[in-house]
Short mmCIF file of C-alpha atoms in Angstrom, two decimals:
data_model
loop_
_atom_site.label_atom_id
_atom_site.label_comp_id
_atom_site.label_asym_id
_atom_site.label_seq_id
_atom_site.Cartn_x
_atom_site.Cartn_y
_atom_site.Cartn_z
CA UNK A 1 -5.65 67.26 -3.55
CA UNK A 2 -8.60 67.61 -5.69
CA UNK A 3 -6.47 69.87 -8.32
CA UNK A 4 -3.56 66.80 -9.12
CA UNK A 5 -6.43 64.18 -9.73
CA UNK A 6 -7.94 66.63 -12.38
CA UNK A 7 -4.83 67.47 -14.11
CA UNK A 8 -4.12 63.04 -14.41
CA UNK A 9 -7.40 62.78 -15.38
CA UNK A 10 -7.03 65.13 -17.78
CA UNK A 11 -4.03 63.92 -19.07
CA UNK A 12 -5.88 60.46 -19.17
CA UNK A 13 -8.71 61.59 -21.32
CA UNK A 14 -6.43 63.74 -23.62
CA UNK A 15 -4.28 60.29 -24.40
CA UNK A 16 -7.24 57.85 -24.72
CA UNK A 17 -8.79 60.52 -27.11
CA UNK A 18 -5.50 60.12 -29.49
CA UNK A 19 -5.59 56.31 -28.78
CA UNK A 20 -9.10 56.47 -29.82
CA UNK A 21 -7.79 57.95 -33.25
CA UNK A 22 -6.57 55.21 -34.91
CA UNK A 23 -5.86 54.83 -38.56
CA UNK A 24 -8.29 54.23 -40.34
CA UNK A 25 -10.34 57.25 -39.03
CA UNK A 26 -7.76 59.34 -40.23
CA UNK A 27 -8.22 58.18 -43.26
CA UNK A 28 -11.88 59.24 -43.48
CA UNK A 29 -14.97 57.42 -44.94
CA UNK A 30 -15.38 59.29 -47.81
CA UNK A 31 -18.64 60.30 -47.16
CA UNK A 32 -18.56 64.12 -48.34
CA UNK A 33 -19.15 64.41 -51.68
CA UNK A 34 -18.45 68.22 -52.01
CA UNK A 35 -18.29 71.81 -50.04
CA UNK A 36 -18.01 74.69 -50.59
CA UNK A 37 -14.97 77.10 -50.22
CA UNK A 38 -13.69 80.52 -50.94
CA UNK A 39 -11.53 81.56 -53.16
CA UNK A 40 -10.10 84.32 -55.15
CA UNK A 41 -12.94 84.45 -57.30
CA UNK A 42 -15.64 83.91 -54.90
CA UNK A 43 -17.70 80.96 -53.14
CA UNK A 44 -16.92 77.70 -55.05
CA UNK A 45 -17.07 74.03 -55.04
CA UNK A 46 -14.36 71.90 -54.16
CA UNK A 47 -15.42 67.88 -54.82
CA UNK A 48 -14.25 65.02 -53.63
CA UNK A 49 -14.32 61.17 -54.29
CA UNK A 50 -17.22 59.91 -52.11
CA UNK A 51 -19.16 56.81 -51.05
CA UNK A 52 -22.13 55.61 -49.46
CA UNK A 53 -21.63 54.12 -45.95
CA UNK A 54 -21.16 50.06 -45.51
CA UNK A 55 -24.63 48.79 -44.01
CA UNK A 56 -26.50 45.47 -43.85
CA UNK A 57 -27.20 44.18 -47.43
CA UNK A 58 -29.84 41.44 -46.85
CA UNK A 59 -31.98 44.24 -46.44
CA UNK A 60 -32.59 44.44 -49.96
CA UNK A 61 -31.96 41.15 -51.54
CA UNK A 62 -34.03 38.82 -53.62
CA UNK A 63 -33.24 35.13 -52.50
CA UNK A 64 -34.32 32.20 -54.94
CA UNK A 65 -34.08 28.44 -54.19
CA UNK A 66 -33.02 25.38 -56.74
CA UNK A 67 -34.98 23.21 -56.95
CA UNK A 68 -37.74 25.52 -55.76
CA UNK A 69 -39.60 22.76 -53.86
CA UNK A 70 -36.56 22.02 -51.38
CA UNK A 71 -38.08 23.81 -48.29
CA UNK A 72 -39.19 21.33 -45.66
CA UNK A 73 -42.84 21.32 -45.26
CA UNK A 74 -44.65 20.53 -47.70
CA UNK A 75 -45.65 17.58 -46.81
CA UNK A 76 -45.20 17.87 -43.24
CA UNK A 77 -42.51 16.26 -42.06
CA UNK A 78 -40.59 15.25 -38.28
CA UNK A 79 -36.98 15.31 -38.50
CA UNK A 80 -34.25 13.56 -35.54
CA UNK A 81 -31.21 15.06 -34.04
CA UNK A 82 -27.82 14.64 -36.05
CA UNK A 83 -26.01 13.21 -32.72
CA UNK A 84 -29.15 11.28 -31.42
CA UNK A 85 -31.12 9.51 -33.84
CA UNK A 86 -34.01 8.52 -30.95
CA UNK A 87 -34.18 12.11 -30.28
CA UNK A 88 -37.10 13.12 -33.24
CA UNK A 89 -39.66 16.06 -31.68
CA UNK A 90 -38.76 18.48 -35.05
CA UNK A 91 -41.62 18.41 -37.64
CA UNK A 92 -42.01 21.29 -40.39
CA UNK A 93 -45.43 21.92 -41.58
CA UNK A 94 -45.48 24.87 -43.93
CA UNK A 95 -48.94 25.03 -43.62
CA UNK A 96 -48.28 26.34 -40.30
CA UNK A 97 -46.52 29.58 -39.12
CA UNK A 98 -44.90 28.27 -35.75
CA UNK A 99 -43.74 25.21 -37.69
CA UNK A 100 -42.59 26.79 -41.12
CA UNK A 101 -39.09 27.29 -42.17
CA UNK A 102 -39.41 29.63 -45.32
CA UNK A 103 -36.18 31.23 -46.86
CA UNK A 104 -36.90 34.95 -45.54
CA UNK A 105 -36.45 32.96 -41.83
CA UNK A 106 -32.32 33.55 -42.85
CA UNK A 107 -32.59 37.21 -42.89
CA UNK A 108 -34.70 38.14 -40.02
CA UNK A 109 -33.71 39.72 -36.63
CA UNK A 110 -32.07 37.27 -34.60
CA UNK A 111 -32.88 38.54 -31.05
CA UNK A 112 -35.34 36.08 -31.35
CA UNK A 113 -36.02 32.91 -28.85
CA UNK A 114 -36.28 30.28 -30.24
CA UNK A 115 -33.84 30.83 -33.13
CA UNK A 116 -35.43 31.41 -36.50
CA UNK A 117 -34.32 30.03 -39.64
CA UNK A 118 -34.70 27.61 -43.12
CA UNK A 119 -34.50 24.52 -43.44
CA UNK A 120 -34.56 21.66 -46.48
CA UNK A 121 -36.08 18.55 -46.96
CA UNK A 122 -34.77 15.83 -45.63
CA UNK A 123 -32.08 13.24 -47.57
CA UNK A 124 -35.12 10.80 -47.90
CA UNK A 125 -33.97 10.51 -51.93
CA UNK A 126 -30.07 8.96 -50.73
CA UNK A 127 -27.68 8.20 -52.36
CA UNK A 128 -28.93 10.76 -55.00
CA UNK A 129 -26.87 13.74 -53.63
CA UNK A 130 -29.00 16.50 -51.39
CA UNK A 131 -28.13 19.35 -53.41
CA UNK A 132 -28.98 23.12 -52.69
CA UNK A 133 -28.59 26.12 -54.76
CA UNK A 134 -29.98 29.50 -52.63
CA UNK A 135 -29.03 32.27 -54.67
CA UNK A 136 -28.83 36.08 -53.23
CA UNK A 137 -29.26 39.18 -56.05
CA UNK A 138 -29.48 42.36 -55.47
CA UNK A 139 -29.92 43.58 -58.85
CA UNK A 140 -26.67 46.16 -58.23
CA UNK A 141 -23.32 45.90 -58.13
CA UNK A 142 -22.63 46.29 -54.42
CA UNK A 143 -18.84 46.19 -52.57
CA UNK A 144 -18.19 43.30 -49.88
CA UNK A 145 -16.89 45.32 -46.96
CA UNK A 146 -16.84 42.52 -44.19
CA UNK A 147 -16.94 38.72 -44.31
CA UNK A 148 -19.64 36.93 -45.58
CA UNK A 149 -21.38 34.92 -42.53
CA UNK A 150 -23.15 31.83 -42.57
CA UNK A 151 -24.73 30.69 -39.20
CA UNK A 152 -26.57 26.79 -39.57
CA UNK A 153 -29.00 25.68 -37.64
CA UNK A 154 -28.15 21.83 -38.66
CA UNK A 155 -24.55 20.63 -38.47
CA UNK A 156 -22.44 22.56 -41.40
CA UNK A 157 -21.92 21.16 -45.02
CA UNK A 158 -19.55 18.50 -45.30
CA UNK A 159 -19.30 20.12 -49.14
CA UNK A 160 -20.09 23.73 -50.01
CA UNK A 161 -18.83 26.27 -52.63
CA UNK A 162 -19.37 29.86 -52.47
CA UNK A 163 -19.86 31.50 -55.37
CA UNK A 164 -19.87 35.01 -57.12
CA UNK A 165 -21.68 36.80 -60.21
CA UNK A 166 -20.36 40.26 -61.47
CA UNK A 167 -23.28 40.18 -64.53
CA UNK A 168 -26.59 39.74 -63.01
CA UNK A 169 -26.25 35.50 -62.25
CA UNK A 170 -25.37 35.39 -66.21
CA UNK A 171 -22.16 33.79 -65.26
CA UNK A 172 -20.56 32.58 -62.18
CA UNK A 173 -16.88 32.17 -60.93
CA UNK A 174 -16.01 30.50 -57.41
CA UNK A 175 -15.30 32.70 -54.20
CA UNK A 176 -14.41 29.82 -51.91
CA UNK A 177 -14.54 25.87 -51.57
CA UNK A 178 -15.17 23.95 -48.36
CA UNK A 179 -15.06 20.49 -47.52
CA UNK A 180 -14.55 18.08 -44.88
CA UNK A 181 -11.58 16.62 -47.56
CA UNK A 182 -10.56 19.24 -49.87
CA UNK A 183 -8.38 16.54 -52.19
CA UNK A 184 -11.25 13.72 -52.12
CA UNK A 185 -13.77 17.01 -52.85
CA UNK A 186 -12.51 19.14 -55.28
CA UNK A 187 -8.87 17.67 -55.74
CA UNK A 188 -7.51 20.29 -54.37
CA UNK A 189 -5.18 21.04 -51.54
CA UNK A 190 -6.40 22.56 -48.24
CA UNK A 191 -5.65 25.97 -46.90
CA UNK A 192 -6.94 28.61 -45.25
CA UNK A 193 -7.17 32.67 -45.60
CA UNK A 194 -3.99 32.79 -43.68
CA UNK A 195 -1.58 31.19 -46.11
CA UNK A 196 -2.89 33.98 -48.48
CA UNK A 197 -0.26 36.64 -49.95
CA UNK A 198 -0.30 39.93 -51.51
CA UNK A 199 0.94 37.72 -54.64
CA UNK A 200 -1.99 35.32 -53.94
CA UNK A 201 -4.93 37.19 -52.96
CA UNK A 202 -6.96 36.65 -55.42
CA UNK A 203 -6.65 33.00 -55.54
CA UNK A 204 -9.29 30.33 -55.19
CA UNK A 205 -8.84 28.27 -52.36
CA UNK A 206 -10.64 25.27 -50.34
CA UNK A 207 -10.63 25.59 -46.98
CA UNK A 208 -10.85 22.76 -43.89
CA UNK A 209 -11.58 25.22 -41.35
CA UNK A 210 -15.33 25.09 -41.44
CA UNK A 211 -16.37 21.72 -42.46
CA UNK A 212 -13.62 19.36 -40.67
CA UNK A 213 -14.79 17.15 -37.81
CA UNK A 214 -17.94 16.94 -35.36
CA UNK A 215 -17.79 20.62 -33.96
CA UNK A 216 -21.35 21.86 -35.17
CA UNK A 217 -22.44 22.13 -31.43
CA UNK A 218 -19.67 24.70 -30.86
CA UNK A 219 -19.04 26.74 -33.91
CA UNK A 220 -22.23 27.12 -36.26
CA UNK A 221 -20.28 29.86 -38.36
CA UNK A 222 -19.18 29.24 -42.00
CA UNK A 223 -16.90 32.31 -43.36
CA UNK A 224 -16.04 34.02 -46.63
CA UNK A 225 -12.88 36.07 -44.93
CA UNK A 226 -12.83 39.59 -46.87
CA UNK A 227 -10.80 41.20 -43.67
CA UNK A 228 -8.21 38.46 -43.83
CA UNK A 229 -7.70 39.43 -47.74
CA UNK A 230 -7.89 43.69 -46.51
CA UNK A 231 -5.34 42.71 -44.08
CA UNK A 232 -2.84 41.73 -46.75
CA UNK A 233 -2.39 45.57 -47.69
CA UNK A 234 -3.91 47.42 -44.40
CA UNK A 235 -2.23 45.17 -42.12
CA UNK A 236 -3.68 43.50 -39.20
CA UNK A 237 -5.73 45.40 -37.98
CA UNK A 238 -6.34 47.33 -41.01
CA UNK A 239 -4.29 50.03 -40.18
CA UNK A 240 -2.75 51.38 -43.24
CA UNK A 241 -5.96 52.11 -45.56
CA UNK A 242 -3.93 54.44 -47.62
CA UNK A 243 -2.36 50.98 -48.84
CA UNK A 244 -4.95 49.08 -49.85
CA UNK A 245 -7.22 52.03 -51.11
CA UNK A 246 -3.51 52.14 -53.52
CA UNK A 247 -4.16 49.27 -54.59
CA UNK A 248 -7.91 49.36 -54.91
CA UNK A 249 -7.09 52.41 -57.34
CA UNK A 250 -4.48 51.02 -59.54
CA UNK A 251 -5.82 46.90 -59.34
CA UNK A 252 -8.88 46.66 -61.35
CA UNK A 253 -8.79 42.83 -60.76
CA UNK A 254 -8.58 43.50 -56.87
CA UNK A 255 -11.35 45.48 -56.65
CA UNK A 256 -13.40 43.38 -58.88
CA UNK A 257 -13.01 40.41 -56.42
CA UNK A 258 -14.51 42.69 -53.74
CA UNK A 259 -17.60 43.31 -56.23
CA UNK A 260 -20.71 41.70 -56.87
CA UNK A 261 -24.14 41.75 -57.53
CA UNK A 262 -25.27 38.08 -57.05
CA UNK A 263 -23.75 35.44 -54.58
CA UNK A 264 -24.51 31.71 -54.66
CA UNK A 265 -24.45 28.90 -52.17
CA UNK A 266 -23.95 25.49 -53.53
CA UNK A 267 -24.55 23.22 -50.51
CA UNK A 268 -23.28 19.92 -51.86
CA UNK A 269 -23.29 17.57 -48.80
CA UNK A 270 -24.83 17.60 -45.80
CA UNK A 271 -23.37 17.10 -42.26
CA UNK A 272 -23.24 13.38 -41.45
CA UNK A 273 -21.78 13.22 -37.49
CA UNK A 274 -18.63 11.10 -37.26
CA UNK A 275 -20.01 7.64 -38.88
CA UNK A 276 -21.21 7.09 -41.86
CA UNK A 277 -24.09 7.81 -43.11
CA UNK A 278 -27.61 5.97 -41.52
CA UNK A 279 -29.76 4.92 -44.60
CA UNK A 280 -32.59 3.89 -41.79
CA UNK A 281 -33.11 6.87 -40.55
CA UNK A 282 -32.36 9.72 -43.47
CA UNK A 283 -34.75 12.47 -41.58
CA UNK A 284 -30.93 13.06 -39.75
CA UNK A 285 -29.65 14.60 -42.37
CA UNK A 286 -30.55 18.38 -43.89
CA UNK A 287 -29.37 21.66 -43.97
CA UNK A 288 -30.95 24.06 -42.07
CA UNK A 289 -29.79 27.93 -41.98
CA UNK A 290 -30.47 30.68 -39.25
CA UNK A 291 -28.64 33.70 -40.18
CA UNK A 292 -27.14 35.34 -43.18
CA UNK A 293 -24.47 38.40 -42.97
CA UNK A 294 -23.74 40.24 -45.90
CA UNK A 295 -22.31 43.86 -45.06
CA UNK A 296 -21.24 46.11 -48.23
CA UNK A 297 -21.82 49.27 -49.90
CA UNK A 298 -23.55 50.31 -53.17
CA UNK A 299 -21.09 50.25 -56.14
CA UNK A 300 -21.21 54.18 -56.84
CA UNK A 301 -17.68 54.49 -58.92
CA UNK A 302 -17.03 57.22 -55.71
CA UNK A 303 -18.91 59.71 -56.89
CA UNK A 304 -22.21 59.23 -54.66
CA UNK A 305 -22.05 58.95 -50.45
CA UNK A 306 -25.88 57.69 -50.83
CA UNK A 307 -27.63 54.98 -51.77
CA UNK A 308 -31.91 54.76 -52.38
CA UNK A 309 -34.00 51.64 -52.27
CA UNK A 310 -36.50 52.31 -54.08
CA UNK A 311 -39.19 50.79 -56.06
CA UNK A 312 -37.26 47.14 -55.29
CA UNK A 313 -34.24 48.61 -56.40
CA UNK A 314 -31.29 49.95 -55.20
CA UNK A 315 -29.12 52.45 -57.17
CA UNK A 316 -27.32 55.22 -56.31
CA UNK A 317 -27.92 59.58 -55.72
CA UNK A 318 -25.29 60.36 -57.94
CA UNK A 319 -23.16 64.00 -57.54
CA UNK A 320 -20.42 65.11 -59.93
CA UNK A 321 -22.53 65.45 -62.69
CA UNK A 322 -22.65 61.62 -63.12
CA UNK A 323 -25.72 59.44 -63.43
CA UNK A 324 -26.97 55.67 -63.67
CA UNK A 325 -27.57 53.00 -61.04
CA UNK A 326 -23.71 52.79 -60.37
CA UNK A 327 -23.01 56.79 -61.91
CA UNK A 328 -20.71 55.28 -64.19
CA UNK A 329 -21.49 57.91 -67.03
CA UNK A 330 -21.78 61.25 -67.40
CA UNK A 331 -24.88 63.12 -67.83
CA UNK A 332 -26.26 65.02 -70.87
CA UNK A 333 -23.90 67.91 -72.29
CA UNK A 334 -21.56 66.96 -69.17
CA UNK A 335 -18.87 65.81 -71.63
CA UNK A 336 -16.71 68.18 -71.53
CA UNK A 337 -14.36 65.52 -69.97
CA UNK A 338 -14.50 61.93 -70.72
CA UNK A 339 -16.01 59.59 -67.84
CA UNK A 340 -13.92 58.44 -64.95
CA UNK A 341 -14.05 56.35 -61.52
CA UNK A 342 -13.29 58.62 -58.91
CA UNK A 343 -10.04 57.99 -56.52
CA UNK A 344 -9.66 57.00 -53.35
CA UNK A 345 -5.83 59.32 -53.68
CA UNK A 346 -4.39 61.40 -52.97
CA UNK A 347 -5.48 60.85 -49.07
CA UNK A 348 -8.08 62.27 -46.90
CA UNK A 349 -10.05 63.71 -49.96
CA UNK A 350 -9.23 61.81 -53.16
CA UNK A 351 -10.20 62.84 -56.43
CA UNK A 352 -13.94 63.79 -57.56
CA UNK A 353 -12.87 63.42 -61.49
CA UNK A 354 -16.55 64.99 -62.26
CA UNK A 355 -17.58 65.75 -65.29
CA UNK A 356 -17.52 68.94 -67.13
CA UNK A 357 -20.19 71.03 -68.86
CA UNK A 358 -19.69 71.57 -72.41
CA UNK A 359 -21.11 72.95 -75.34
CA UNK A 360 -20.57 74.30 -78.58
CA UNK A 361 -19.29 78.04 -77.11
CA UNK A 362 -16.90 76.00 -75.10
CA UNK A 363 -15.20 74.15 -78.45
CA UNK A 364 -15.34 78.00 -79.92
CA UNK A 365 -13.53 79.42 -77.04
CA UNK A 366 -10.96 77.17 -77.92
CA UNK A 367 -10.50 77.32 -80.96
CA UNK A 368 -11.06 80.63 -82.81
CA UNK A 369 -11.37 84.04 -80.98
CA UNK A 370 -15.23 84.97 -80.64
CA UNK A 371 -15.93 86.21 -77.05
CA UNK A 372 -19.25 87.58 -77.19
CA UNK A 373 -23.24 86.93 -78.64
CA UNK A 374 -24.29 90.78 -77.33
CA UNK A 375 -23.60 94.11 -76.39
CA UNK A 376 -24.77 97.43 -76.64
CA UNK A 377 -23.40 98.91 -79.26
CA UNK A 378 -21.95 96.21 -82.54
CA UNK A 379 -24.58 92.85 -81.60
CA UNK A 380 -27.56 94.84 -79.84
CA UNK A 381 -30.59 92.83 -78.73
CA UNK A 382 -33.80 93.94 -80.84
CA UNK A 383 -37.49 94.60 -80.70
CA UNK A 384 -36.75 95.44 -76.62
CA UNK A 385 -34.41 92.75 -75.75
CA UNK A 386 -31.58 92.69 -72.99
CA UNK A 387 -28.00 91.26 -73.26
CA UNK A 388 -27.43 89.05 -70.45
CA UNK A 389 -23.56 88.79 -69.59
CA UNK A 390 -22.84 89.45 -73.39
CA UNK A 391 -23.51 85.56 -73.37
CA UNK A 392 -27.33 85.51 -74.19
CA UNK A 393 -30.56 88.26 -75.14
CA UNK A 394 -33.15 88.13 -72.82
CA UNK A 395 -36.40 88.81 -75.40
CA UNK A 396 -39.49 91.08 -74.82
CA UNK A 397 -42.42 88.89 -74.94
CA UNK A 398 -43.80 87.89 -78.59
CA UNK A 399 -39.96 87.99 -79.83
CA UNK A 400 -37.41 85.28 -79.74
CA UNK A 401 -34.43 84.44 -81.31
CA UNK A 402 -30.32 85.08 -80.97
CA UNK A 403 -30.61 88.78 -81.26
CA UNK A 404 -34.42 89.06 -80.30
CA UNK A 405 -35.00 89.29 -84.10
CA UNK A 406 -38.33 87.00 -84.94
CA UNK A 407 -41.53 87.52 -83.72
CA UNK A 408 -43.22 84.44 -81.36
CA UNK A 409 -45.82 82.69 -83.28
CA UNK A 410 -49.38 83.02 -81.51
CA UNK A 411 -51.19 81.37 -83.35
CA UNK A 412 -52.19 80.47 -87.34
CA UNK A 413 -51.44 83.02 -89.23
CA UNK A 414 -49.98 85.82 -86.92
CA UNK A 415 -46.52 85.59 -87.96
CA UNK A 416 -47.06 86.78 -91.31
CA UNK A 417 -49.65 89.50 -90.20
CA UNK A 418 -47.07 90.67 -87.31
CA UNK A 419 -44.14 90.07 -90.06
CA UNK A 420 -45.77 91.99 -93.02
CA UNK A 421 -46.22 95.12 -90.45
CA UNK A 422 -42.85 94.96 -89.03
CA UNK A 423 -40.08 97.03 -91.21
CA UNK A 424 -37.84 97.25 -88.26
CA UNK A 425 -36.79 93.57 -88.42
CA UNK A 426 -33.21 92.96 -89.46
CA UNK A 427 -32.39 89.24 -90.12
CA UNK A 428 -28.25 89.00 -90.26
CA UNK A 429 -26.71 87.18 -93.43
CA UNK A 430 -26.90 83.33 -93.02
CA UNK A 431 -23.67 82.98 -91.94
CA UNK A 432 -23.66 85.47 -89.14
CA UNK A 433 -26.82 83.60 -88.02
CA UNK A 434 -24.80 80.19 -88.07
CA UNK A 435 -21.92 81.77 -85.70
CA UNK A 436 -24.03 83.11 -83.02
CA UNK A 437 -26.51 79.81 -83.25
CA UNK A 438 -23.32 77.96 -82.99
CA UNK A 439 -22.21 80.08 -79.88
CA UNK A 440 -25.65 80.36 -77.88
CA UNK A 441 -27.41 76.63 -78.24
CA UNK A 442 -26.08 73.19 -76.69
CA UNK A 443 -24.52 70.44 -78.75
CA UNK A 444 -27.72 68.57 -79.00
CA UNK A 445 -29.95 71.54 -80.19
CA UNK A 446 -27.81 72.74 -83.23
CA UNK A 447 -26.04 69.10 -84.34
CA UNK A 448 -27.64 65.97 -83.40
CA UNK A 449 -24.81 63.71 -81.92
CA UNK A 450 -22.19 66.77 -82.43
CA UNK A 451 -21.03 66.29 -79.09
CA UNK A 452 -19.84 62.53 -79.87
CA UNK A 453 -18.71 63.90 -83.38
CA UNK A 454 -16.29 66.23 -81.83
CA UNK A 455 -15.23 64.08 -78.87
CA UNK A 456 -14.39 60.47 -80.98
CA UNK A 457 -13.26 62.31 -84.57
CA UNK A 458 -9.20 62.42 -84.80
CA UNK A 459 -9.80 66.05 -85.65
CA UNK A 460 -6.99 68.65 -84.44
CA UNK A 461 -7.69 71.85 -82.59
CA UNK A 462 -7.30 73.98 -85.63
CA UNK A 463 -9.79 72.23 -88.49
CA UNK A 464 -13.07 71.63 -85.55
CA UNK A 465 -15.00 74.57 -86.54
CA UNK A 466 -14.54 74.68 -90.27
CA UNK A 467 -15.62 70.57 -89.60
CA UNK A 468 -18.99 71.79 -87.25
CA UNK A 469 -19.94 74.35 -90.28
CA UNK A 470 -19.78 71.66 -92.74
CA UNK A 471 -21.99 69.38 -90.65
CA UNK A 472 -24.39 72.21 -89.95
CA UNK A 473 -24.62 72.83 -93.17
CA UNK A 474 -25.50 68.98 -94.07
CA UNK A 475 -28.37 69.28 -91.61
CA UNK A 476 -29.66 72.45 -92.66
#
C-alpha cells in the first residue's frame, strides 16, 4: 500500500515543483554578471547584462521637511481625534522621546506596539492652507521596482501630489495626483491605474481611490501603483517579463518613468471627516505618517549585480570594464568600443555590451601590417633583456626602454658616466623608435587625448597612422 502513496506523492511534488516555476523565474534576475567557460581557445569569459537585486530603499535615504519647523512638538502640543473632537489624550513634546514624532519615525521597523511615526503641527494657522513638502533623495539614480506605499497615522490627505526628480531635486515633474475631487482639485478628471493602457502608461493621472470619503479607519494606505503600469506589458500577474524588459530596452521614456533619484510628497490638505471643517477646535486636523515603502534597485545601466553604501552614498561595483556611480562610462583605455547600456535581450542572459581594451597596437593591427616589437633574431632585446610574447622586452635591471637600449638613471650624473663607458649601445633611427613606441605604450602615454583623437576624427581606416605620426611629431 505504502509503494502507490509514494509514487502520488511523488507525482505531487514533481507537478507543484513545475507549478512553482512560473515565469518570471524563468526569466532570471540578472544577477550574474559573468562566468567563465571553455572554449576552443581555452578558459574564457562569457558576460552578461546584470543587476543588483530590488531591496528596501529607505535604508539609505536623506529625508528633508518644508518648512523645516512643521514637526509637532515644539512647543508641546495635545491634539483630538478626527471622528471625536472630546476625545484629546495626544500631546507631542519633542523634548521628549516617548512623546516625539521626528521624520526618521516613517522609516523605522514597524513590528513595533504602539505604532511609530511623524506627525505635523496642527492647522492652528486656518484658513492659510497646511502645506507639507517631505522630500526623499538618495543621491543616485535608483529603479522603482514595486509601488510606492504610504501608510498615515491621521486620516489621509484630502489633496496630495506625488512627485518625481530625475536630476538631483533640480527639477520636478508629477508622478500622481490625489484628491477627494479631482475636477474641484486639479481640474482634472478622475481615474485610476486601471483605466491605464499600453498607449497611456505614461500618463499623469489623479486618482479618487485614496482620498474619497471617511474610510481612514479601514484603509490607511496611499499608493503609487508601479505593478499596475508592469502589468500593462507582463500581464497580470507579471508573467511575460520578456515583454516588458522589450520594451524597457527599446522605450527610453518608459524606463525613465521607472527612474529616480528624489521623490516628493506635497501634502496639500489635510483629512477633514465628513463635515466641514471645525475652526474651534483646529488641533483635529494634521497629517501624521507611520510607514514609508520604497522598494527599487540601484540604477547600474546592467552592468553591475551589486550595489555599496558607503560613506552616505550609494553607487554601484561596476563589471564590464565600466565605472561611475551608475557605470555609465567606460574606464581608462577601455575604449576600444564606444559606451553602451547593457540589454535585458536576447532572454535569459542579455547582452553585457562591455567595453573593450584598446590602445595604440590595437589601431596598428588594423591598419598597417606590423605584428611584432621583439624576437630573437631582426628586433633582439639588449644589454640582457627578454622578449616577452614578441609583444614587449622584459629589461635587466639598470636598463629600460623598447629594446632594453638606455641605461636607468641612478642618480645625478650616472647616466652620462654609465653612457660614456657603454660602446655597445645601439639607439635605432628616430623613426624606428616612433613605430615601436607607437606599438608598445597606451594611448595616454605616447599622445595626450589620442584616444579621443582617433575615436571622434572622421578619419578613414587607411590615413590613421600617417595622422598619429603627424601628431606625435607635434608633441615631440
Amino acid at each position: 500500500m505504502i509503494w502507490p502513496l509514494l509514487f502520488t506523492l511523488q507525482a505531487v511534488c514533481a507537478s507543484m515543483s513545475h507549478a512553482m516555476q512560473h515565469y518570471p523565474a524563468a526569466w532570471g534576475h540578472y544577477d550574474v554578471c559573468k562566468s567563465q567557460i571553455y572554449t576552443e581557445e581555452g578558459l574564457a569569459w562569457d558576460y552578461m547584462a546584470c543587476q543588483p537585486e530590488a531591496t528596501d530603499m529607505t535604508k539609505y535615504l536623506r529625508v528633508a521637511l518644508d518648512p523645516p519647523n512643521i514637526t509637532c512638538g515644539d512647543p508641546p502640543e495635545t491634539y483630538c481625534a478626527l471622528e471625536n473632537p472630546y476625545m484629546c489624550n495626544n500631546e507631542c513634546d519633542a523634548t521628549t522621546k516617548e512623546l516625539a514624532h521626528p521624520p526618521e519615525l516613517m522609516f523605522d521597523f514597524e513590528g513595533r506596539n504602539p505604532t511609530t511615526f511623524w506627525q505635523s503641527s496642527s492647522w492652528k494657522k486656518y484658513p492659510k492652507p497646511l502645506q507639507v513638502n517631505l522630500t526623499l533623495s538618495w543621491n543616485k539614480t535608483i529603479e522603482l521596482t514595486d509601488d510606492i506605499v504610504l501608510t498615515f497615522e491621521s486620516g489621509r490627505p484630502e489633496q496630495m501630489v506625488l512627485e518625481k526628480s530625475l536630476d538631483y531635486g533640480r527639477t520636478w515633474t508629477p508622478y500622481q495626483f490625489y484628491a477627494t475631487d479631482c475636477l474641484d482639485a486639479f481640474t482634472m478628471e478622475p481615474k485610476t491605474a486601471n483605466d491605464l493602457t499600453q498607449r497611456t502608461l505614461l500618463d499623469i493621472i489623479c486618482t479618487e481611490d485614496y482620498s474619497r470619503g471617511y474610510v481612514w479607519k479601514n484603509d490607511k494606505t496611499v499608493r503609487f501603483e508601479i505593478k499596475d503600469r508592469f502589468a500593462l506589458f507582463a500581464g497580470p500577474r507579471l508573467h511575460n517579463m520578456a515583454s516588458l524588459y522589450g520594451q524597457l530596452d527599446t522605450t527610453k521614456n518608459l524606463r525613465d518613468f521607472f527612474t529616480i533619484t528624489d521623490l516628493r510628497i506635497k501634502l496639500l490638505k489635510p483629512a477633514t471627516g465628513a463635515t466641514m471643517v471645525d475652526e474651534n477646535n483646529l488641533s483635529r486636523y494634521f497629517y501624521a505618517i507611520s510607514d514609508i515603502k520604497v522598494q527599487g534597485r540601484c540604477k547600474c545601466n546592467l552592468h553591475a549585480n551589486s550595489c555599496v553604501f558607503d560613506k552616505g552614498k550609494l553607487g554601484c561595483e561596476c563589471e564590464h570594464n565600466t565605472t561611475g556611480p551608475d557605470c555609465s562610462r567606460c574606464k581608462r583605455h577601455y575604449h576600444g568600443r564606444a559606451w553602451s547600456v547593457g540589454s535585458y535581450l536576447p532572454i535569459p542572459k542579455g547582452t553585457a555590451n562591455i567595453c573593450k581594451y584598446i590602445s595604440i597596437s590595437y589601431f596598428l593591427s588594423v591598419n598597417v601590417n606590423i605584428a611584432r616589437v621583439c624576437d630573437n633574431a631582426m628586433l633582439r632585446c639588449q644589454n640582457g633583456g627578454s622578449c616577452h610574447h614578441h609583444q614587449r622586452c622584459h629589461c635587466s635591471p639598470g636598463f629600460t626602454g623598447v629594446l632594453c637600449e638606455r641605461a636607468r638613471c641612478q642618480g645625478p650624473g650616472e647616466c652620462d658616466d654609465q653612457l660614456s663607458g657603454r660602446a655597445s649601445f645601439h639607439h635605432p633611427p628616430i623613426s624606428r623608435q616612433l613605430a615601436l613606441t607607437l606599438v608598445v605604450l597606451p594611448v595616454s602615454v605616447v599622445l595626450p587625448n589620442a584616444a579621443h583623437v582617433l575615436l571622434s576624427s572622421p578619419l578613414t581606416r587607411t590615413n590613421r597612422i600617417p595622422f598619429l605620426f603627424r601628431r606625435l611629431c607635434n608633441h615631440a
